Amino acid sequence: MKKKLFIFSILLSCFSTLYCQSSIRLYTPESDFIRNIMASDSNDYIANIDIFNTNIMEFDSSIVIKINKNGTVMNTLNLSSHFPDARVVIEGKSLKLNTGEYVALCNMFYDQQQMCNTGLVYFDDDLEIVSVKMMGDPSQYQKSKAMMLNSKHQLIVCGTVRCGNASNYIDSVFLRKYIPQGDLINEGRLFDSYSNSIQNILELPFYGLYVLHFRNNMNNTYVDTNLTTSRTVFNGCSGCSQTSPWTYQISDRKFIKAISIDLTDPILGNYDAYDVGFIVKDTTPSTLPIDTIEEVYRFGEINHLDMLCGLDFVAPDTVYLLYKFVDTTISYKDVYTLQKSTTTGSVFWSKNYTCDVNRWLAIEATDNEILMYGRFWQGDSHLDDLYTSNPMIVRLDKEGVILSTNDVSFQHADVMLYPNPTNSILNLRIENSDCRFENFKIFNIMGQCVYNAKVPKSSKDVNLKIDISDFSKGTYFLQMIGDDSHVTKKFVVN
């Protein structure tokens, strides 16, 4: 009987290992990856994509794309084209403020002056920039780290400001409170030795506090809602470390933090083995230097080097945990484990996923589906072609079943319409295009095609003048169409 149960358990584990080729893969000319993704109002996805800079060997600029669930890129927002003197990087997640209104927290790096400023960039569902609000003193070197919407629908932004000269400076942490439109309410400043590793900011409304979390340590800094006083405490957890910024508020007094747990036994030698898990904090911050944690939950396989990749949740009591390991008995590629659990540690299910490529993925859960997103390498190993990774999305339903999608070729093109609004001539300009558009159409607000024309094929850069003097007043959409690229731009006739 025990032997039959053993064989059945092996078969069950094999069936839970899925070969993952149904994914959206964006083949890009640069080395890119998706940093964050969210659902748009039109039931598509809006993703922040980081671009690798081969001159400084870092991911240092960002673009925003809108992509549908079949893998078609609908639109692209190249932030650097709007700030020609700066490299623009999105920090943290873009936030949805209202219907058709989004905001991204951006850092603008000015190489020649060795300066970094920060600002809020507002854009609509068509990825058109609506407004830009610069933050703080533009003469100071400042870098944003994280942003959130608090319980009063106010923007809370944290980051660092560099004080002193280049040979003797210190970074102070700023916290700023804004109305959604970007007008400053108030600002606080504190000094902390971990200021450069701030990764997230949460709110505990019951206690009237904000919680700042840091990368690679278990410290929590608590700040009052007036942004004036703070104190830092250590979450005592033997063998635990926070290696990623995955912390979430799950109620008005609880937050959850993903952790890695070191299983190294100094008696047995330096054998690298890790489990993953999360902690749930449900106590008011004490006056002691160490917070008491009563809930620590550990998951993973024995003798595996389980690497934490992400954590997300939808309901306050449901957690999706993502981690990876390498096990050549299953696949010579990375194996990802997606686990659905409760916040009290009970596991609903765990499923393994392999793939025909190596990749590094995070996780985002929505009301209807789960997204594993990030980047993939086309070589057999991450080291084969380290700097040519491309964006990747794997769609799953709420039970972890992979949903079918298509591979696409994602190419950059700066498509500009001006003046906007207009009542006579609309200029269409395409620059820096890696894609070949064949024709374009103009649709009115009712979805009716009112204009259709071919795109000249003589050059990748296009300049066209469109006579719209006979158009009625209202909102229109110009759609560029190619073999594997679709770009939609909105304009107004006044």
Coordinates of C-alpha atoms in Angstrom, one line a residue:
M1 CA 0.0 0.0 0.0
K2 CA 2.8 2.4 0.9
K3 CA 4.6 1.6 -2.4
K4 CA 1.4 2.4 -4.4
L5 CA 1.0 5.7 -2.6
F6 CA 4.7 6.5 -3.3
I7 CA 4.2 5.8 -7.1
F8 CA 1.0 7.8 -7.1
S9 CA 2.7 10.8 -5.5
I10 CA 5.5 10.7 -8.2
L11 CA 2.8 10.6 -10.9
L12 CA 1.0 13.5 -9.3
S13 CA 4.1 15.6 -9.2
C14 CA 4.8 14.9 -12.8
F15 CA 1.4 16.0 -13.9
S16 CA 1.8 19.3 -12.0
T17 CA 4.9 20.1 -14.1
L18 CA 3.7 22.0 -17.2
Y19 CA 5.7 22.7 -20.3
C20 CA 5.2 26.4 -20.8
Q21 CA 5.4 27.5 -24.5
S22 CA 2.1 29.4 -24.5
S23 CA 3.5 32.8 -23.7
I24 CA 3.7 36.3 -25.0
R25 CA 7.3 36.9 -26.0
L26 CA 8.3 40.4 -27.2
Y27 CA 11.3 40.2 -29.5
T28 CA 13.1 43.5 -29.1
P29 CA 16.1 45.1 -30.7
E30 CA 17.6 46.0 -27.3
S31 CA 17.9 44.0 -24.1
D32 CA 14.6 44.6 -22.3
F33 CA 12.4 43.2 -19.6
I34 CA 9.1 44.0 -18.1
R35 CA 9.5 45.6 -14.6
N36 CA 5.8 45.9 -13.9
I37 CA 2.5 45.2 -15.5
M38 CA -1.2 46.1 -14.8
A39 CA -4.6 45.8 -16.5
S40 CA -5.8 48.8 -18.4
D41 CA -9.4 50.1 -18.6
S42 CA -9.8 48.6 -22.0
N43 CA -9.0 45.1 -20.7
D44 CA -5.5 45.2 -22.2
Y45 CA -2.1 45.4 -20.3
I46 CA 0.0 48.4 -19.6
A47 CA 3.6 47.4 -18.9
N48 CA 6.7 49.3 -17.9
I49 CA 9.7 48.0 -19.8
D50 CA 13.3 48.7 -18.8
I51 CA 16.0 49.0 -21.6
F52 CA 19.6 48.0 -21.1
N53 CA 22.2 50.7 -21.8
T54 CA 25.3 49.0 -23.2
N55 CA 27.4 52.1 -22.5
I56 CA 27.0 52.0 -18.7
M57 CA 26.0 48.2 -18.6
E58 CA 22.8 48.9 -16.6
F59 CA 19.1 48.9 -17.2
D60 CA 18.7 52.7 -17.2
S61 CA 15.7 53.9 -19.2
S62 CA 12.1 52.9 -19.6
I63 CA 9.3 52.8 -22.1
V64 CA 5.6 52.0 -21.6
I65 CA 3.7 49.7 -23.9
K66 CA 0.0 48.8 -24.2
I67 CA -0.5 45.2 -25.3
N68 CA -3.6 43.1 -25.7
K69 CA -4.1 39.5 -24.5
N70 CA -3.3 38.1 -27.9
G71 CA 0.2 39.6 -27.8
T72 CA -0.4 42.6 -30.1
V73 CA 1.4 45.7 -29.1
M74 CA -1.3 48.5 -29.4
N75 CA 0.8 51.5 -28.5
T76 CA 4.1 52.7 -27.1
L77 CA 5.2 55.6 -25.0
N78 CA 8.9 56.4 -25.3
L79 CA 9.5 58.6 -22.2
S80 CA 13.0 59.7 -23.3
S81 CA 11.6 61.2 -26.5
H82 CA 9.6 63.6 -24.4
F83 CA 12.8 64.5 -22.3
P84 CA 15.5 64.6 -25.0
D85 CA 18.2 65.7 -22.6
A86 CA 17.6 63.0 -20.1
R87 CA 17.4 59.2 -19.6
V88 CA 14.0 58.5 -18.0
V89 CA 13.5 55.5 -15.6
I90 CA 10.2 54.5 -14.1
E91 CA 10.6 53.6 -10.4
G92 CA 8.1 51.1 -8.8
K93 CA 4.7 50.5 -10.3
S94 CA 2.7 52.9 -12.4
L95 CA -0.6 53.6 -10.7
K96 CA -4.2 53.9 -12.0
L97 CA -5.7 57.1 -10.5
N98 CA -9.1 57.2 -12.2
T99 CA -10.7 55.8 -15.4
G100 CA -8.3 56.4 -18.2
E101 CA -5.8 58.2 -15.9
Y102 CA -2.4 56.8 -14.9
V103 CA 0.7 58.1 -13.2
A104 CA 4.3 56.9 -13.3
L105 CA 7.0 57.9 -10.9
C106 CA 10.1 58.7 -13.0
N107 CA 13.8 59.6 -12.4
M108 CA 15.4 61.8 -15.1
F109 CA 19.2 61.4 -15.3
Y110 CA 21.1 64.2 -16.9
D111 CA 24.5 62.7 -17.8
Q112 CA 26.5 65.8 -18.6
Q113 CA 25.6 67.5 -15.4
Q114 CA 25.7 64.3 -13.4
M115 CA 22.3 65.2 -12.1
C116 CA 19.1 63.3 -11.3
N117 CA 15.7 64.9 -10.9
T118 CA 12.4 63.2 -10.3
G119 CA 8.8 63.8 -11.4
L120 CA 5.3 62.5 -11.9
V121 CA 4.3 61.7 -15.4
Y122 CA 0.6 61.5 -16.1
F123 CA -0.7 59.6 -19.2
D124 CA -4.0 58.3 -20.5
D125 CA -5.3 54.9 -21.7
D126 CA -3.8 55.7 -25.2
L127 CA -0.4 56.3 -23.6
E128 CA -0.5 60.0 -24.4
I129 CA 1.3 62.2 -21.8
V130 CA -1.3 64.5 -20.2
S131 CA 1.0 66.4 -17.8
V132 CA 4.3 66.3 -16.0
K133 CA 4.9 67.5 -12.4
M134 CA 8.5 67.9 -11.4
M135 CA 9.2 67.3 -7.7
G136 CA 11.5 69.0 -5.2
D137 CA 14.4 71.4 -5.9
P138 CA 15.7 70.8 -9.4
S139 CA 19.2 72.0 -8.3
Q140 CA 19.5 69.0 -6.0
Y141 CA 20.4 65.4 -6.9
Q142 CA 17.4 63.4 -5.9
K143 CA 16.1 60.0 -6.8
S144 CA 12.6 58.5 -6.3
K145 CA 12.3 55.0 -4.9
A146 CA 8.6 54.1 -4.4
M147 CA 5.1 55.5 -4.7
M148 CA 1.7 54.5 -3.3
L149 CA -2.0 55.7 -3.0
N150 CA -3.0 56.0 0.6
S151 CA -6.4 55.5 2.1
K152 CA -7.3 59.1 1.4
H153 CA -6.5 58.8 -2.3
Q154 CA -3.3 60.8 -1.9
L155 CA 0.0 60.1 -3.5
I156 CA 2.8 59.2 -1.1
V157 CA 6.3 59.3 -2.7
C158 CA 9.6 58.4 -1.0
G159 CA 13.1 58.7 -2.3
T160 CA 16.5 60.2 -1.5
V161 CA 18.2 63.6 -1.7
R162 CA 21.9 64.0 -1.8
C163 CA 23.4 66.5 0.6
G164 CA 27.0 67.7 0.6
N165 CA 29.7 67.6 -2.1
A166 CA 30.8 64.6 -4.2
S167 CA 33.5 63.6 -1.7
N168 CA 31.5 63.9 1.4
Y169 CA 27.8 63.5 0.9
I170 CA 24.9 61.7 2.7
D171 CA 21.5 60.7 1.3
S172 CA 18.5 61.8 3.3
V173 CA 15.1 60.1 2.8
F174 CA 12.3 62.4 1.7
L175 CA 8.6 61.5 2.0
R176 CA 6.2 63.7 0.1
K177 CA 2.4 63.8 0.1
Y178 CA 0.5 65.0 -3.1
I179 CA -3.0 65.3 -4.2
P180 CA -3.6 63.0 -7.2
Q181 CA -3.0 65.9 -9.7
G182 CA 0.5 66.3 -8.3
D183 CA 0.2 69.4 -6.1
L184 CA 2.4 69.0 -2.9
I185 CA 0.6 68.8 0.4
N186 CA 3.6 68.4 2.8
E187 CA 7.0 66.9 3.0
G188 CA 9.1 65.1 5.6
R189 CA 12.8 64.3 5.8
L190 CA 14.7 61.7 7.8
F191 CA 18.2 60.2 7.8
D192 CA 18.7 56.5 7.6
S193 CA 21.8 54.4 6.8
Y194 CA 19.7 52.1 4.5
S195 CA 18.3 55.0 2.5
N196 CA 19.7 53.8 -0.8
S197 CA 17.8 50.5 -0.5
I198 CA 14.3 51.7 0.0
Q199 CA 12.0 49.5 -2.1
N200 CA 8.4 50.0 -0.9
I201 CA 6.1 52.1 1.2
L202 CA 2.9 50.9 2.8
E203 CA 0.2 52.3 5.0
L204 CA -1.3 51.0 8.2
P205 CA -4.3 53.3 8.7
F206 CA -5.4 51.8 12.0
Y207 CA -2.1 52.8 13.6
G208 CA -1.7 56.1 11.6
L209 CA 1.6 55.0 10.2
Y210 CA 3.5 54.5 7.0
V211 CA 6.0 51.6 6.8
L212 CA 9.2 51.9 4.7
H213 CA 10.7 48.6 3.6
F214 CA 14.3 48.0 2.5
R215 CA 16.1 45.5 0.2
N216 CA 18.4 42.9 1.7
N217 CA 17.5 43.5 5.3
M218 CA 14.5 43.0 7.6
N219 CA 14.3 46.6 8.9
N220 CA 11.0 48.5 9.0
T221 CA 10.9 52.3 9.4
Y222 CA 7.7 53.6 10.7
V223 CA 6.7 57.2 9.9
D224 CA 3.6 59.0 11.2
T225 CA 1.0 60.3 8.7
N226 CA 2.3 63.9 9.2
L227 CA 5.7 62.7 7.8
T228 CA 7.5 64.3 10.8
T229 CA 8.6 61.5 13.1
S230 CA 10.0 58.1 12.5
R231 CA 11.7 55.1 14.1
T232 CA 13.4 52.0 12.7
V233 CA 13.1 48.6 14.2
F234 CA 14.4 45.1 13.1
N235 CA 12.0 42.2 12.5
G236 CA 13.7 39.4 14.4
C237 CA 13.5 36.3 12.2
S238 CA 16.3 33.7 12.5
G239 CA 17.8 32.8 9.1
C240 CA 15.4 35.2 7.3
S241 CA 16.4 37.9 4.8
Q242 CA 14.3 40.1 2.5
T243 CA 15.9 39.8 -0.9
S244 CA 13.2 41.5 -2.9
P245 CA 10.8 44.4 -2.5
W246 CA 7.6 42.3 -2.3
T247 CA 5.7 43.7 0.6
Y248 CA 2.0 44.4 0.6
Q249 CA -0.6 45.9 2.9
I250 CA -3.4 43.3 3.3
S251 CA -5.6 45.1 5.8
D252 CA -5.6 48.4 7.8
R253 CA -3.2 46.9 10.3
K254 CA -1.5 44.0 8.6
F255 CA 1.3 43.8 6.0
I256 CA 2.9 40.8 4.4
K257 CA 6.5 40.4 3.4
A258 CA 8.1 37.8 1.2
I259 CA 11.4 36.3 2.6
S260 CA 14.2 33.9 1.8
I261 CA 15.2 31.5 4.6
D262 CA 18.8 30.3 4.8
L263 CA 19.1 26.6 5.6
T264 CA 22.8 26.6 5.8
D265 CA 24.0 24.4 8.8
P266 CA 27.4 25.6 10.0
I267 CA 27.9 22.1 11.6
L268 CA 27.4 20.3 8.3
G269 CA 29.4 22.8 6.2
N270 CA 28.6 25.6 3.8
Y271 CA 25.9 23.9 1.8
D272 CA 23.8 26.5 0.0
A273 CA 20.1 25.7 0.4
Y274 CA 17.2 28.1 0.8
D275 CA 13.5 28.0 1.3
V276 CA 11.1 30.8 0.6
G277 CA 8.1 32.1 2.6
F278 CA 6.5 35.1 4.0
I279 CA 5.8 36.8 7.3
V280 CA 2.6 38.5 8.4
K281 CA 2.9 41.5 10.8
D282 CA -0.1 42.1 12.9
T283 CA 1.1 44.0 15.9
T284 CA 1.5 47.7 16.6
P285 CA 5.1 48.8 16.4
S286 CA 6.7 48.4 19.8
T287 CA 9.2 50.7 21.4
L288 CA 11.8 47.8 21.4
P289 CA 14.6 47.7 18.8
I290 CA 13.2 44.3 17.6
D291 CA 9.6 43.7 16.6
T292 CA 8.1 40.4 17.6
I293 CA 6.9 38.3 14.7
E294 CA 4.6 35.4 15.5
E295 CA 3.7 34.3 12.0
V296 CA 6.5 33.0 9.8
Y297 CA 5.6 30.5 7.0
R298 CA 8.2 28.5 5.1
F299 CA 7.8 26.6 1.8
G300 CA 10.0 24.8 -0.7
E301 CA 11.6 21.5 -1.4
I302 CA 14.3 19.7 0.6
N303 CA 17.8 20.2 -0.9
H304 CA 16.6 22.8 -3.4
L305 CA 18.1 26.2 -3.8
D306 CA 14.7 27.9 -4.0
M307 CA 15.0 31.4 -5.2
L308 CA 12.3 33.9 -4.4
C309 CA 10.7 35.6 -7.4
G310 CA 7.6 37.3 -6.3
L311 CA 4.5 37.5 -4.2
D312 CA 1.0 39.0 -4.8
F313 CA -2.5 38.6 -3.5
V314 CA -6.1 39.6 -4.5
A315 CA -8.2 38.8 -1.4
P316 CA -6.7 39.7 2.0
D317 CA -6.5 36.0 2.9
T318 CA -5.1 34.6 -0.3
V319 CA -1.4 34.7 -1.3
Y320 CA 0.3 33.7 -4.6
L321 CA 4.0 32.9 -4.1
L322 CA 6.4 32.4 -7.0
Y323 CA 9.9 30.9 -6.7
K324 CA 12.3 29.0 -8.9
F325 CA 14.9 26.3 -8.8
V326 CA 17.1 24.2 -11.1
D327 CA 16.4 20.4 -11.1
T328 CA 17.9 18.5 -14.1
T329 CA 15.6 15.5 -13.3
I330 CA 12.7 17.7 -14.4
S331 CA 14.2 20.1 -16.9
Y332 CA 17.6 21.5 -17.8
K333 CA 15.9 24.9 -17.8
D334 CA 14.6 26.8 -14.7
V335 CA 11.6 25.3 -12.9
Y336 CA 9.2 27.8 -11.5
T337 CA 6.8 26.9 -8.6
L338 CA 3.6 28.9 -8.3
Q339 CA 1.8 28.4 -5.0
K340 CA -1.6 29.5 -3.8
S341 CA -1.8 29.8 0.0
T342 CA -3.7 31.5 2.7
T343 CA -2.1 34.1 4.9
T344 CA -2.1 31.6 7.7
G345 CA 0.1 29.2 5.8
S346 CA -2.4 26.7 4.4
V347 CA -1.5 25.6 0.8
F348 CA -4.3 25.3 -1.7
W349 CA -2.0 24.0 -4.5
S350 CA 1.5 24.2 -5.9
K351 CA 2.3 23.8 -9.6
N352 CA 5.6 23.7 -11.4
Y353 CA 6.3 25.2 -14.8
T354 CA 9.2 24.6 -17.2
C355 CA 9.9 26.3 -20.5
D356 CA 11.9 26.0 -23.7
V357 CA 13.9 29.1 -22.7
N358 CA 15.5 30.3 -19.5
R359 CA 13.7 33.3 -18.0
W360 CA 13.3 35.4 -14.9
L361 CA 9.7 36.2 -13.9
A362 CA 7.8 38.0 -11.3
I363 CA 4.0 37.7 -10.5
E364 CA 0.9 39.9 -10.7
A365 CA -2.5 38.7 -9.7
T366 CA -5.7 40.3 -10.9
D367 CA -9.4 39.5 -10.3
N368 CA -9.6 37.2 -13.3
E369 CA -6.1 35.8 -13.9
I370 CA -2.5 35.5 -12.9
L371 CA 0.5 36.9 -14.8
M372 CA 4.0 35.7 -14.7
Y373 CA 6.1 38.4 -16.4
G374 CA 9.7 39.5 -16.8
R375 CA 12.2 38.5 -19.4
F376 CA 13.7 35.4 -21.2
W377 CA 17.0 34.5 -22.7
Q378 CA 17.3 32.7 -26.0
G379 CA 20.5 30.9 -25.1
D380 CA 20.7 27.6 -23.0
S381 CA 22.0 29.5 -20.0
H382 CA 21.6 33.0 -18.6
L383 CA 25.3 33.5 -19.2
D384 CA 25.2 32.6 -22.9
D385 CA 23.8 35.9 -23.9
L386 CA 23.3 37.9 -20.7
Y387 CA 22.5 41.2 -22.3
T388 CA 20.0 40.2 -24.9
S389 CA 17.0 39.3 -22.8
N390 CA 13.5 40.1 -24.1
P391 CA 10.2 40.8 -22.4
M392 CA 7.9 37.8 -21.7
I393 CA 4.4 37.3 -20.2
V394 CA 2.8 34.0 -19.2
R395 CA -1.0 34.2 -18.6
L396 CA -2.7 31.8 -16.3
D397 CA -6.2 31.4 -14.9
K398 CA -6.8 31.6 -11.2
E399 CA -6.1 27.8 -10.9
G400 CA -2.7 28.1 -12.5
V401 CA -3.7 26.7 -15.9
I402 CA -1.7 28.4 -18.7
L403 CA -3.9 30.4 -21.2
S404 CA -3.0 30.2 -24.9
T405 CA -1.3 33.3 -26.4
N406 CA 0.9 34.2 -29.4
D407 CA 4.5 35.2 -29.8
V408 CA 5.0 38.7 -31.3
S409 CA 7.8 40.9 -32.5
F410 CA 7.9 44.1 -30.5
Q411 CA 9.6 47.0 -32.3
H412 CA 10.2 50.6 -31.4
A413 CA 8.7 53.5 -33.3
D414 CA 8.2 57.1 -32.2
V415 CA 4.8 58.1 -33.8
M416 CA 3.9 61.7 -33.3
L417 CA 0.7 63.7 -34.2
Y418 CA 0.7 67.5 -34.2
P419 CA -0.7 70.0 -33.7
N420 CA -3.2 68.3 -31.3
P421 CA -6.0 69.6 -31.2
T422 CA -6.2 70.8 -34.8
N423 CA -8.9 71.9 -37.3
S424 CA -7.1 71.8 -40.6
I425 CA -3.8 69.9 -41.1
L426 CA -2.7 67.0 -39.0
N427 CA 1.0 66.1 -39.2
L428 CA 2.0 62.5 -38.9
R429 CA 5.7 61.8 -38.2
I430 CA 7.4 58.5 -37.6
E431 CA 11.0 58.4 -36.3
N432 CA 13.5 55.8 -35.1
S433 CA 11.2 53.1 -36.4
D434 CA 12.2 49.4 -36.4
C435 CA 8.9 48.4 -37.9
R436 CA 7.4 48.9 -41.3
F437 CA 3.9 50.3 -41.4
E438 CA 1.9 49.6 -44.5
N439 CA -1.1 51.8 -44.1
F440 CA -3.0 53.9 -41.5
K441 CA -6.7 54.4 -40.7
I442 CA -8.6 57.1 -38.8
F443 CA -11.6 56.1 -36.8
N444 CA -14.2 58.3 -35.1
I445 CA -15.5 57.9 -31.6
M446 CA -18.1 55.5 -32.9
G447 CA -15.5 53.2 -34.3
Q448 CA -16.3 54.1 -38.0
C449 CA -13.3 54.3 -40.4
V450 CA -13.3 57.8 -41.9
Y451 CA -9.9 57.8 -43.5
N452 CA -7.6 55.2 -45.0
A453 CA -4.3 55.7 -46.7
K454 CA -1.0 53.9 -47.6
V455 CA 2.3 54.7 -45.9
P456 CA 5.2 55.5 -48.2
K457 CA 7.8 52.6 -48.1
S458 CA 10.8 54.6 -49.2
S459 CA 12.1 55.3 -45.7
K460 CA 11.7 54.2 -42.1
D461 CA 11.2 57.8 -41.2
V462 CA 7.8 59.2 -42.4
N463 CA 6.4 62.8 -42.6
L464 CA 2.8 63.1 -43.8
K465 CA 0.3 65.9 -43.8
I466 CA -3.3 64.9 -43.5
D467 CA -6.1 67.2 -44.4
I468 CA -8.8 66.9 -41.8
S469 CA -10.6 70.2 -42.5
D470 CA -13.8 68.3 -43.4
F471 CA -13.8 66.3 -40.2
S472 CA -16.5 67.1 -37.6
K473 CA -15.4 68.3 -34.2
G474 CA -14.6 65.5 -31.8
T475 CA -12.2 62.8 -30.8
Y476 CA -10.5 60.5 -33.4
F477 CA -8.0 57.6 -33.4
L478 CA -5.3 57.1 -35.9
Q479 CA -4.1 53.5 -36.2
M480 CA -0.8 52.6 -37.8
I481 CA -0.9 49.1 -39.2
G482 CA 2.0 46.8 -40.1
D483 CA 2.8 43.1 -40.5
D484 CA 3.4 42.6 -36.7
S485 CA 2.9 46.1 -35.3
H486 CA -0.1 48.2 -34.4
V487 CA 0.2 51.7 -33.0
T488 CA -2.9 53.8 -32.1
K489 CA -2.8 57.6 -31.4
K490 CA -5.6 59.8 -30.3
F491 CA -6.2 63.4 -31.6
V492 CA -9.0 66.0 -31.3
V493 CA -10.6 68.2 -34.0
N494 CA -11.7 71.5 -32.6

